[in-house]
C-alpha cells in the first residue's frame, strides 16, 4: 500500500463518487481505500470532502459519498463524548450472548462461508477488509456464533491498517444491537449477491425469519481466547532543541501539513499503555512508521507523554484533538467536516444538522440549481 504523501493525494483525484454511490456494497465496487490514511490522520475527512466539492458535481449525486465521510466523523464525535464508555455495551446490553471469545473457524479463516473466509485471509495478508464484509463478519460472530462483540472487535482492529477504535467498536455494537435498535443479519443469498459467490446449504442459507431462533452452528461452536499484543520499536535517544516547541504526533495523527509554517521538534509518540489497551499488529506499526516518514524531521519516542516531557525537559507542546490523548499543552482541533458537534441521538439527527449547515453555506442550493439549469 502506498505510503508517500504525493501518491496518497493522487488517490483522492481518482475517486469516482458517482460510481461509489451505485456500487459501494459490492466487493469490487468503487470504494476509495482511503480509510487507512484517514484513520492515521495523514489526510482528513474534511480534506477529502473539500476536494469532492471542488468538482462542482450536483450535491444529490455525491450525497451518499459525503454521508459516508460523515459517518466517520459521527463515530469520532460519539467516541469524544463517551470516551472509554464505548468499550462496553453503550445503549443496551447485548442479548443472547453465550461467550466472550471468538469462533476458532473465524480466526482461522475457515468458517465455511467462502466470501467471509476469503476476506479474513485478505485481512491477514493486506490489512484490508471491505466494509460490507466487516458487517457480515460481525453479524456471524455476534448474532450467529453469539459472541460478545468486544473481543471479536479487538481482533479485527488489531489487523486493520485503517483501524480506528471508535468506528470499529461502535460499528460492531451497531451490528449486535448494543448501539442500535435491532441486530443486523445477512443470509447466504445476500452474501452471494454482493460477493459474487453461489454457495448453497450453508448455516446462513436460511430465511431471515429463522435467524432469531437459530442455534449456534457446529462450525462456530469452538471458541478461542486470543492473546493480542503489540511489538513497538526499540526506544532511541532524541535530538530535542529546547528553544523550540514540540509537536506530538501519534498513531492517529500523522498529518505532514500540520503547523508547517514554523520550526518545531516533531515527535511521533508511541505509548506502550495505549497499545496495551488497544493492541495492533506489527503490520500496522510498520505502516504507521512508513507514513510518518512524510513528516520532515520526525523522531520516534517509545514511552509515555509524561516520560518524554520529563526526560527532555520539554516545556511547550502541541497536539491534535483525539479521544485517546492524555497530554498537556496546546490542543489543536481535529479537522471536522462540519461545525455541528453538539450531542446527537443518532447519525441521522447528526446528518440532518450537517445538511442544514450545507444549506447555510449554499452548497446544496447551488448544486440543485446546477441540476435544473
PDB file of N, CA, C and O in Angstrom, residues 81-142:
ATOM      1  N   UNK A  81     -17.323  12.140  22.999  1.00  0.00           N
ATOM      2  CA  UNK A  81     -18.299  12.426  24.042  1.00  0.00           C
ATOM      3  C   UNK A  81     -18.356  11.334  25.110  1.00  0.00           C
ATOM      4  O   UNK A  81     -18.489  11.618  26.302  1.00  0.00           O
ATOM      5  N   UNK A  82     -18.251  10.079  24.671  1.00  0.00           N
ATOM      6  CA  UNK A  82     -18.433   8.952  25.591  1.00  0.00           C
ATOM      7  C   UNK A  82     -17.124   8.414  26.144  1.00  0.00           C
ATOM      8  O   UNK A  82     -17.134   7.645  27.113  1.00  0.00           O
ATOM      9  N   UNK A  83     -16.012   8.760  25.523  1.00  0.00           N
ATOM     10  CA  UNK A  83     -14.688   8.298  25.954  1.00  0.00           C
ATOM     11  C   UNK A  83     -14.666   6.760  26.025  1.00  0.00           C
ATOM     12  O   UNK A  83     -15.181   6.093  25.140  1.00  0.00           O
ATOM     13  N   UNK A  84     -14.089   6.184  27.088  1.00  0.00           N
ATOM     14  CA  UNK A  84     -13.943   4.736  27.142  1.00  0.00           C
ATOM     15  C   UNK A  84     -15.237   4.001  27.464  1.00  0.00           C
ATOM     16  O   UNK A  84     -15.249   2.775  27.570  1.00  0.00           O
ATOM     17  N   UNK A  85     -16.348   4.724  27.567  1.00  0.00           N
ATOM     18  CA  UNK A  85     -17.644   4.049  27.702  1.00  0.00           C
ATOM     19  C   UNK A  85     -17.978   3.240  26.454  1.00  0.00           C
ATOM     20  O   UNK A  85     -18.787   2.310  26.513  1.00  0.00           O
ATOM     21  N   UNK A  86     -17.340   3.594  25.319  1.00  0.00           N
ATOM     22  CA  UNK A  86     -17.617   2.820  24.103  1.00  0.00           C
ATOM     23  C   UNK A  86     -16.976   1.437  24.154  1.00  0.00           C
ATOM     24  O   UNK A  86     -17.236   0.601  23.291  1.00  0.00           O
ATOM     25  N   UNK A  87     -16.151   1.169  25.173  1.00  0.00           N
ATOM     26  CA  UNK A  87     -15.536  -0.149  25.319  1.00  0.00           C
ATOM     27  C   UNK A  87     -16.498  -1.162  25.942  1.00  0.00           C
ATOM     28  O   UNK A  87     -16.136  -2.331  26.126  1.00  0.00           O
ATOM     29  N   UNK A  88     -17.692  -0.727  26.280  1.00  0.00           N
ATOM     30  CA  UNK A  88     -18.714  -1.615  26.828  1.00  0.00           C
ATOM     31  C   UNK A  88     -20.029  -1.340  26.107  1.00  0.00           C
ATOM     32  O   UNK A  88     -20.147  -0.364  25.349  1.00  0.00           O
ATOM     33  N   UNK A  89     -21.020  -2.207  26.320  1.00  0.00           N
ATOM     34  CA  UNK A  89     -22.322  -2.030  25.682  1.00  0.00           C
ATOM     35  C   UNK A  89     -22.835  -0.616  25.962  1.00  0.00           C
ATOM     36  O   UNK A  89     -22.994  -0.221  27.110  1.00  0.00           O
ATOM     37  N   UNK A  90     -23.105   0.136  24.889  1.00  0.00           N
ATOM     38  CA  UNK A  90     -23.310   1.573  25.042  1.00  0.00           C
ATOM     39  C   UNK A  90     -24.760   1.941  25.362  1.00  0.00           C
ATOM     40  O   UNK A  90     -25.022   2.655  26.328  1.00  0.00           O
ATOM     41  N   UNK A  91     -25.703   1.462  24.564  1.00  0.00           N
ATOM     42  CA  UNK A  91     -27.106   1.856  24.745  1.00  0.00           C
ATOM     43  C   UNK A  91     -27.929   0.790  25.452  1.00  0.00           C
ATOM     44  O   UNK A  91     -28.859   1.095  26.177  1.00  0.00           O
ATOM     45  N   UNK A  92     -27.601  -0.475  25.209  1.00  0.00           N
ATOM     46  CA  UNK A  92     -28.327  -1.579  25.840  1.00  0.00           C
ATOM     47  C   UNK A  92     -27.414  -2.791  25.905  1.00  0.00           C
ATOM     48  O   UNK A  92     -26.443  -2.884  25.146  1.00  0.00           O
ATOM     49  N   UNK A  93     -27.700  -3.695  26.786  1.00  0.00           N
ATOM     50  CA  UNK A  93     -26.893  -4.900  26.932  1.00  0.00           C
ATOM     51  C   UNK A  93     -27.115  -5.814  25.727  1.00  0.00           C
ATOM     52  O   UNK A  93     -28.262  -6.073  25.327  1.00  0.00           O
ATOM     53  N   UNK A  94     -26.016  -6.260  25.136  1.00  0.00           N
ATOM     54  CA  UNK A  94     -26.136  -7.218  24.036  1.00  0.00           C
ATOM     55  C   UNK A  94     -26.796  -8.484  24.558  1.00  0.00           C
ATOM     56  O   UNK A  94     -26.333  -9.089  25.519  1.00  0.00           O
ATOM     57  N   UNK A  95     -27.873  -8.895  23.938  1.00  0.00           N
ATOM     58  CA  UNK A  95     -28.590 -10.064  24.441  1.00  0.00           C
ATOM     59  C   UNK A  95     -28.170 -11.343  23.719  1.00  0.00           C
ATOM     60  O   UNK A  95     -27.503 -11.314  22.683  1.00  0.00           O
ATOM     61  N   UNK A  96     -28.526 -12.453  24.322  1.00  0.00           N
ATOM     62  CA  UNK A  96     -28.277 -13.783  23.773  1.00  0.00           C
ATOM     63  C   UNK A  96     -26.787 -14.039  23.537  1.00  0.00           C
ATOM     64  O   UNK A  96     -26.379 -14.560  22.504  1.00  0.00           O
ATOM     65  N   UNK A  97     -25.966 -13.668  24.532  1.00  0.00           N
ATOM     66  CA  UNK A  97     -24.516 -13.887  24.459  1.00  0.00           C
ATOM     67  C   UNK A  97     -24.181 -15.212  25.125  1.00  0.00           C
ATOM     68  O   UNK A  97     -24.601 -15.471  26.242  1.00  0.00           O
ATOM     69  N   UNK A  98     -23.406 -16.050  24.435  1.00  0.00           N
ATOM     70  CA  UNK A  98     -23.011 -17.342  25.014  1.00  0.00           C
ATOM     71  C   UNK A  98     -21.538 -17.389  25.385  1.00  0.00           C
ATOM     72  O   UNK A  98     -21.114 -18.272  26.133  1.00  0.00           O
ATOM     73  N   UNK A  99     -20.729 -16.450  24.872  1.00  0.00           N
ATOM     74  CA  UNK A  99     -19.294 -16.474  25.180  1.00  0.00           C
ATOM     75  C   UNK A  99     -18.690 -15.090  24.958  1.00  0.00           C
ATOM     76  O   UNK A  99     -19.282 -14.233  24.306  1.00  0.00           O
ATOM     77  N   UNK A 100     -17.520 -14.882  25.511  1.00  0.00           N
ATOM     78  CA  UNK A 100     -16.781 -13.635  25.339  1.00  0.00           C
ATOM     79  C   UNK A 100     -15.464 -13.899  24.605  1.00  0.00           C
ATOM     80  O   UNK A 100     -14.447 -13.242  24.837  1.00  0.00           O
ATOM     81  N   UNK A 101     -15.504 -14.857  23.708  1.00  0.00           N
ATOM     82  CA  UNK A 101     -14.329 -15.236  22.920  1.00  0.00           C
ATOM     83  C   UNK A 101     -14.634 -14.996  21.442  1.00  0.00           C
ATOM     84  O   UNK A 101     -15.371 -14.071  21.105  1.00  0.00           O
ATOM     85  N   UNK A 102     -14.091 -15.836  20.587  1.00  0.00           N
ATOM     86  CA  UNK A 102     -14.299 -15.724  19.149  1.00  0.00           C
ATOM     87  C   UNK A 102     -14.224 -17.121  18.549  1.00  0.00           C
ATOM     88  O   UNK A 102     -13.382 -17.928  18.943  1.00  0.00           O
ATOM     89  N   UNK A 103     -15.115 -17.415  17.627  1.00  0.00           N
ATOM     90  CA  UNK A 103     -15.119 -18.741  16.995  1.00  0.00           C
ATOM     91  C   UNK A 103     -13.782 -19.022  16.335  1.00  0.00           C
ATOM     92  O   UNK A 103     -13.254 -18.197  15.583  1.00  0.00           O
ATOM     93  N   UNK A 104     -13.240 -20.211  16.604  1.00  0.00           N
ATOM     94  CA  UNK A 104     -11.926 -20.577  16.083  1.00  0.00           C
ATOM     95  C   UNK A 104     -11.905 -20.583  14.561  1.00  0.00           C
ATOM     96  O   UNK A 104     -10.911 -20.187  13.939  1.00  0.00           O
ATOM     97  N   UNK A 105     -12.996 -21.030  13.947  1.00  0.00           N
ATOM     98  CA  UNK A 105     -13.005 -21.090  12.483  1.00  0.00           C
ATOM     99  C   UNK A 105     -12.959 -19.696  11.860  1.00  0.00           C
ATOM    100  O   UNK A 105     -12.458 -19.528  10.747  1.00  0.00           O
ATOM    101  N   UNK A 106     -13.461 -18.689  12.563  1.00  0.00           N
ATOM    102  CA  UNK A 106     -13.342 -17.323  12.064  1.00  0.00           C
ATOM    103  C   UNK A 106     -11.896 -16.852  12.148  1.00  0.00           C
ATOM    104  O   UNK A 106     -11.373 -16.249  11.197  1.00  0.00           O
ATOM    105  N   UNK A 107     -11.249 -17.122  13.265  1.00  0.00           N
ATOM    106  CA  UNK A 107      -9.834 -16.761  13.412  1.00  0.00           C
ATOM    107  C   UNK A 107      -8.998 -17.461  12.342  1.00  0.00           C
ATOM    108  O   UNK A 107      -8.066 -16.877  11.779  1.00  0.00           O
ATOM    109  N   UNK A 108      -9.346 -18.707  12.050  1.00  0.00           N
ATOM    110  CA  UNK A 108      -8.586 -19.496  11.066  1.00  0.00           C
ATOM    111  C   UNK A 108      -8.966 -19.170   9.628  1.00  0.00           C
ATOM    112  O   UNK A 108      -8.333 -19.669   8.698  1.00  0.00           O
ATOM    113  N   UNK A 109      -9.999 -18.357   9.433  1.00  0.00           N
ATOM    114  CA  UNK A 109     -10.475 -18.081   8.073  1.00  0.00           C
ATOM    115  C   UNK A 109     -11.015 -19.320   7.419  1.00  0.00           C
ATOM    116  O   UNK A 109     -10.801 -19.557   6.228  1.00  0.00           O
ATOM    117  N   UNK A 110     -11.766 -20.102   8.195  1.00  0.00           N
ATOM    118  CA  UNK A 110     -12.237 -21.402   7.705  1.00  0.00           C
ATOM    119  C   UNK A 110     -13.623 -21.723   8.267  1.00  0.00           C
ATOM    120  O   UNK A 110     -13.887 -22.846   8.681  1.00  0.00           O
ATOM    121  N   UNK A 111     -14.526 -20.739   8.251  1.00  0.00           N
ATOM    122  CA  UNK A 111     -15.862 -20.949   8.828  1.00  0.00           C
ATOM    123  C   UNK A 111     -16.821 -21.632   7.866  1.00  0.00           C
ATOM    124  O   UNK A 111     -17.896 -22.058   8.262  1.00  0.00           O
ATOM    125  N   UNK A 112     -16.442 -21.714   6.591  1.00  0.00           N
ATOM    126  CA  UNK A 112     -17.286 -22.393   5.617  1.00  0.00           C
ATOM    127  C   UNK A 112     -18.069 -21.461   4.717  1.00  0.00           C
ATOM    128  O   UNK A 112     -18.642 -21.905   3.720  1.00  0.00           O
ATOM    129  N   UNK A 113     -18.100 -20.181   5.026  1.00  0.00           N
ATOM    130  CA  UNK A 113     -18.708 -19.188   4.131  1.00  0.00           C
ATOM    131  C   UNK A 113     -17.570 -18.606   3.297  1.00  0.00           C
ATOM    132  O   UNK A 113     -16.748 -17.830   3.795  1.00  0.00           O
ATOM    133  N   UNK A 114     -17.497 -18.997   2.031  1.00  0.00           N
ATOM    134  CA  UNK A 114     -16.315 -18.710   1.208  1.00  0.00           C
ATOM    135  C   UNK A 114     -15.965 -17.221   1.165  1.00  0.00           C
ATOM    136  O   UNK A 114     -14.797 -16.844   1.284  1.00  0.00           O
ATOM    137  N   UNK A 115     -16.971 -16.376   0.976  1.00  0.00           N
ATOM    138  CA  UNK A 115     -16.696 -14.946   0.857  1.00  0.00           C
ATOM    139  C   UNK A 115     -16.092 -14.406   2.149  1.00  0.00           C
ATOM    140  O   UNK A 115     -15.184 -13.555   2.113  1.00  0.00           O
ATOM    141  N   UNK A 116     -16.566 -14.890   3.290  1.00  0.00           N
ATOM    142  CA  UNK A 116     -16.054 -14.427   4.573  1.00  0.00           C
ATOM    143  C   UNK A 116     -14.652 -14.977   4.820  1.00  0.00           C
ATOM    144  O   UNK A 116     -13.749 -14.261   5.261  1.00  0.00           O
ATOM    145  N   UNK A 117     -14.457 -16.261   4.526  1.00  0.00           N
ATOM    146  CA  UNK A 117     -13.121 -16.852   4.696  1.00  0.00           C
ATOM    147  C   UNK A 117     -12.096 -16.129   3.832  1.00  0.00           C
ATOM    148  O   UNK A 117     -10.979 -15.843   4.277  1.00  0.00           O
ATOM    149  N   UNK A 118     -12.484 -15.823   2.596  1.00  0.00           N
ATOM    150  CA  UNK A 118     -11.567 -15.099   1.707  1.00  0.00           C
ATOM    151  C   UNK A 118     -11.231 -13.717   2.257  1.00  0.00           C
ATOM    152  O   UNK A 118     -10.081 -13.271   2.192  1.00  0.00           O
ATOM    153  N   UNK A 119     -12.242 -13.046   2.803  1.00  0.00           N
ATOM    154  CA  UNK A 119     -11.999 -11.687   3.302  1.00  0.00           C
ATOM    155  C   UNK A 119     -11.156 -11.704   4.571  1.00  0.00           C
ATOM    156  O   UNK A 119     -10.357 -10.783   4.798  1.00  0.00           O
ATOM    157  N   UNK A 120     -11.288 -12.744   5.402  1.00  0.00           N
ATOM    158  CA  UNK A 120     -10.447 -12.855   6.599  1.00  0.00           C
ATOM    159  C   UNK A 120      -8.997 -13.087   6.198  1.00  0.00           C
ATOM    160  O   UNK A 120      -8.079 -12.465   6.749  1.00  0.00           O
ATOM    161  N   UNK A 121      -8.787 -13.949   5.227  1.00  0.00           N
ATOM    162  CA  UNK A 121      -7.411 -14.209   4.785  1.00  0.00           C
ATOM    163  C   UNK A 121      -6.816 -12.995   4.077  1.00  0.00           C
ATOM    164  O   UNK A 121      -5.614 -12.732   4.201  1.00  0.00           O
ATOM    165  N   UNK A 122      -7.651 -12.240   3.378  1.00  0.00           N
ATOM    166  CA  UNK A 122      -7.182 -10.982   2.785  1.00  0.00           C
ATOM    167  C   UNK A 122      -6.800  -9.992   3.878  1.00  0.00           C
ATOM    168  O   UNK A 122      -5.801  -9.264   3.758  1.00  0.00           O
ATOM    169  N   UNK A 123      -7.575  -9.964   4.957  1.00  0.00           N
ATOM    170  CA  UNK A 123      -7.262  -9.091   6.088  1.00  0.00           C
ATOM    171  C   UNK A 123      -5.887  -9.424   6.653  1.00  0.00           C
ATOM    172  O   UNK A 123      -5.071  -8.524   6.913  1.00  0.00           O
ATOM    173  N   UNK A 124      -5.612 -10.699   6.850  1.00  0.00           N
ATOM    174  CA  UNK A 124      -4.304 -11.102   7.372  1.00  0.00           C
ATOM    175  C   UNK A 124      -3.173 -10.730   6.413  1.00  0.00           C
ATOM    176  O   UNK A 124      -2.094 -10.311   6.837  1.00  0.00           O
ATOM    177  N   UNK A 125      -3.434 -10.880   5.111  1.00  0.00           N
ATOM    178  CA  UNK A 125      -2.387 -10.635   4.118  1.00  0.00           C
ATOM    179  C   UNK A 125      -2.118  -9.146   3.894  1.00  0.00           C
ATOM    180  O   UNK A 125      -0.962  -8.736   3.721  1.00  0.00           O
ATOM    181  N   UNK A 126      -3.194  -8.351   3.891  1.00  0.00           N
ATOM    182  CA  UNK A 126      -3.064  -6.968   3.437  1.00  0.00           C
ATOM    183  C   UNK A 126      -3.472  -5.920   4.471  1.00  0.00           C
ATOM    184  O   UNK A 126      -3.173  -4.733   4.294  1.00  0.00           O
ATOM    185  N   UNK A 127      -4.183  -6.320   5.511  1.00  0.00           N
ATOM    186  CA  UNK A 127      -4.692  -5.337   6.465  1.00  0.00           C
ATOM    187  C   UNK A 127      -5.974  -4.670   6.009  1.00  0.00           C
ATOM    188  O   UNK A 127      -6.411  -3.679   6.619  1.00  0.00           O
ATOM    189  N   UNK A 128      -6.603  -5.215   4.953  1.00  0.00           N
ATOM    190  CA  UNK A 128      -7.817  -4.605   4.398  1.00  0.00           C
ATOM    191  C   UNK A 128      -8.965  -5.596   4.426  1.00  0.00           C
ATOM    192  O   UNK A 128      -8.787  -6.792   4.192  1.00  0.00           O
ATOM    193  N   UNK A 129     -10.169  -5.092   4.706  1.00  0.00           N
ATOM    194  CA  UNK A 129     -11.398  -5.849   4.532  1.00  0.00           C
ATOM    195  C   UNK A 129     -12.479  -4.884   4.063  1.00  0.00           C
ATOM    196  O   UNK A 129     -12.627  -3.792   4.613  1.00  0.00           O
ATOM    197  N   UNK A 130     -13.223  -5.274   3.043  1.00  0.00           N
ATOM    198  CA  UNK A 130     -14.313  -4.452   2.530  1.00  0.00           C
ATOM    199  C   UNK A 130     -15.333  -4.203   3.635  1.00  0.00           C
ATOM    200  O   UNK A 130     -15.630  -5.088   4.436  1.00  0.00           O
ATOM    201  N   UNK A 131     -15.890  -3.001   3.680  1.00  0.00           N
ATOM    202  CA  UNK A 131     -16.785  -2.627   4.771  1.00  0.00           C
ATOM    203  C   UNK A 131     -18.012  -3.527   4.871  1.00  0.00           C
ATOM    204  O   UNK A 131     -18.458  -3.867   5.978  1.00  0.00           O
ATOM    205  N   UNK A 132     -18.570  -3.930   3.737  1.00  0.00           N
ATOM    206  CA  UNK A 132     -19.736  -4.810   3.755  1.00  0.00           C
ATOM    207  C   UNK A 132     -19.371  -6.157   4.380  1.00  0.00           C
ATOM    208  O   UNK A 132     -20.147  -6.733   5.158  1.00  0.00           O
ATOM    209  N   UNK A 133     -18.186  -6.645   4.082  1.00  0.00           N
ATOM    210  CA  UNK A 133     -17.746  -7.917   4.668  1.00  0.00           C
ATOM    211  C   UNK A 133     -17.470  -7.795   6.160  1.00  0.00           C
ATOM    212  O   UNK A 133     -17.611  -8.759   6.907  1.00  0.00           O
ATOM    213  N   UNK A 134     -17.071  -6.603   6.603  1.00  0.00           N
ATOM    214  CA  UNK A 134     -16.914  -6.384   8.044  1.00  0.00           C
ATOM    215  C   UNK A 134     -18.256  -6.553   8.753  1.00  0.00           C
ATOM    216  O   UNK A 134     -18.327  -7.130   9.841  1.00  0.00           O
ATOM    217  N   UNK A 135     -19.306  -6.044   8.129  1.00  0.00           N
ATOM    218  CA  UNK A 135     -20.638  -6.185   8.717  1.00  0.00           C
ATOM    219  C   UNK A 135     -21.078  -7.644   8.716  1.00  0.00           C
ATOM    220  O   UNK A 135     -21.635  -8.134   9.704  1.00  0.00           O
ATOM    221  N   UNK A 136     -20.834  -8.337   7.604  1.00  0.00           N
ATOM    222  CA  UNK A 136     -21.171  -9.764   7.541  1.00  0.00           C
ATOM    223  C   UNK A 136     -20.449 -10.526   8.645  1.00  0.00           C
ATOM    224  O   UNK A 136     -21.046 -11.347   9.351  1.00  0.00           O
ATOM    225  N   UNK A 137     -19.154 -10.270   8.769  1.00  0.00           N
ATOM    226  CA  UNK A 137     -18.340 -10.986   9.751  1.00  0.00           C
ATOM    227  C   UNK A 137     -18.802 -10.696  11.170  1.00  0.00           C
ATOM    228  O   UNK A 137     -18.919 -11.601  12.009  1.00  0.00           O
ATOM    229  N   UNK A 138     -19.073  -9.423  11.456  1.00  0.00           N
ATOM    230  CA  UNK A 138     -19.543  -9.065  12.784  1.00  0.00           C
ATOM    231  C   UNK A 138     -20.877  -9.727  13.092  1.00  0.00           C
ATOM    232  O   UNK A 138     -21.120 -10.175  14.225  1.00  0.00           O
ATOM    233  N   UNK A 139     -21.740  -9.814  12.105  1.00  0.00           N
ATOM    234  CA  UNK A 139     -23.037 -10.457  12.300  1.00  0.00           C
ATOM    235  C   UNK A 139     -22.878 -11.942  12.601  1.00  0.00           C
ATOM    236  O   UNK A 139     -23.544 -12.484  13.488  1.00  0.00           O
ATOM    237  N   UNK A 140     -21.987 -12.598  11.876  1.00  0.00           N
ATOM    238  CA  UNK A 140     -21.737 -14.024  12.129  1.00  0.00           C
ATOM    239  C   UNK A 140     -21.165 -14.216  13.525  1.00  0.00           C
ATOM    240  O   UNK A 140     -21.611 -15.076  14.290  1.00  0.00           O
ATOM    241  N   UNK A 141     -20.170 -13.411  13.876  1.00  0.00           N
ATOM    242  CA  UNK A 141     -19.501 -13.571  15.170  1.00  0.00           C
ATOM    243  C   UNK A 141     -20.439 -13.295  16.340  1.00  0.00           C
ATOM    244  O   UNK A 141     -20.447 -14.040  17.329  1.00  0.00           O
ATOM    245  N   UNK A 142     -21.229 -12.234  16.243  1.00  0.00           N
ATOM    246  CA  UNK A 142     -22.056 -11.810  17.386  1.00  0.00           C
ATOM    247  C   UNK A 142     -23.458 -12.403  17.382  1.00  0.00           C
ATOM    248  O   UNK A 142     -23.957 -12.831  18.427  1.00  0.00           O
TER     249      UNK A 142
END
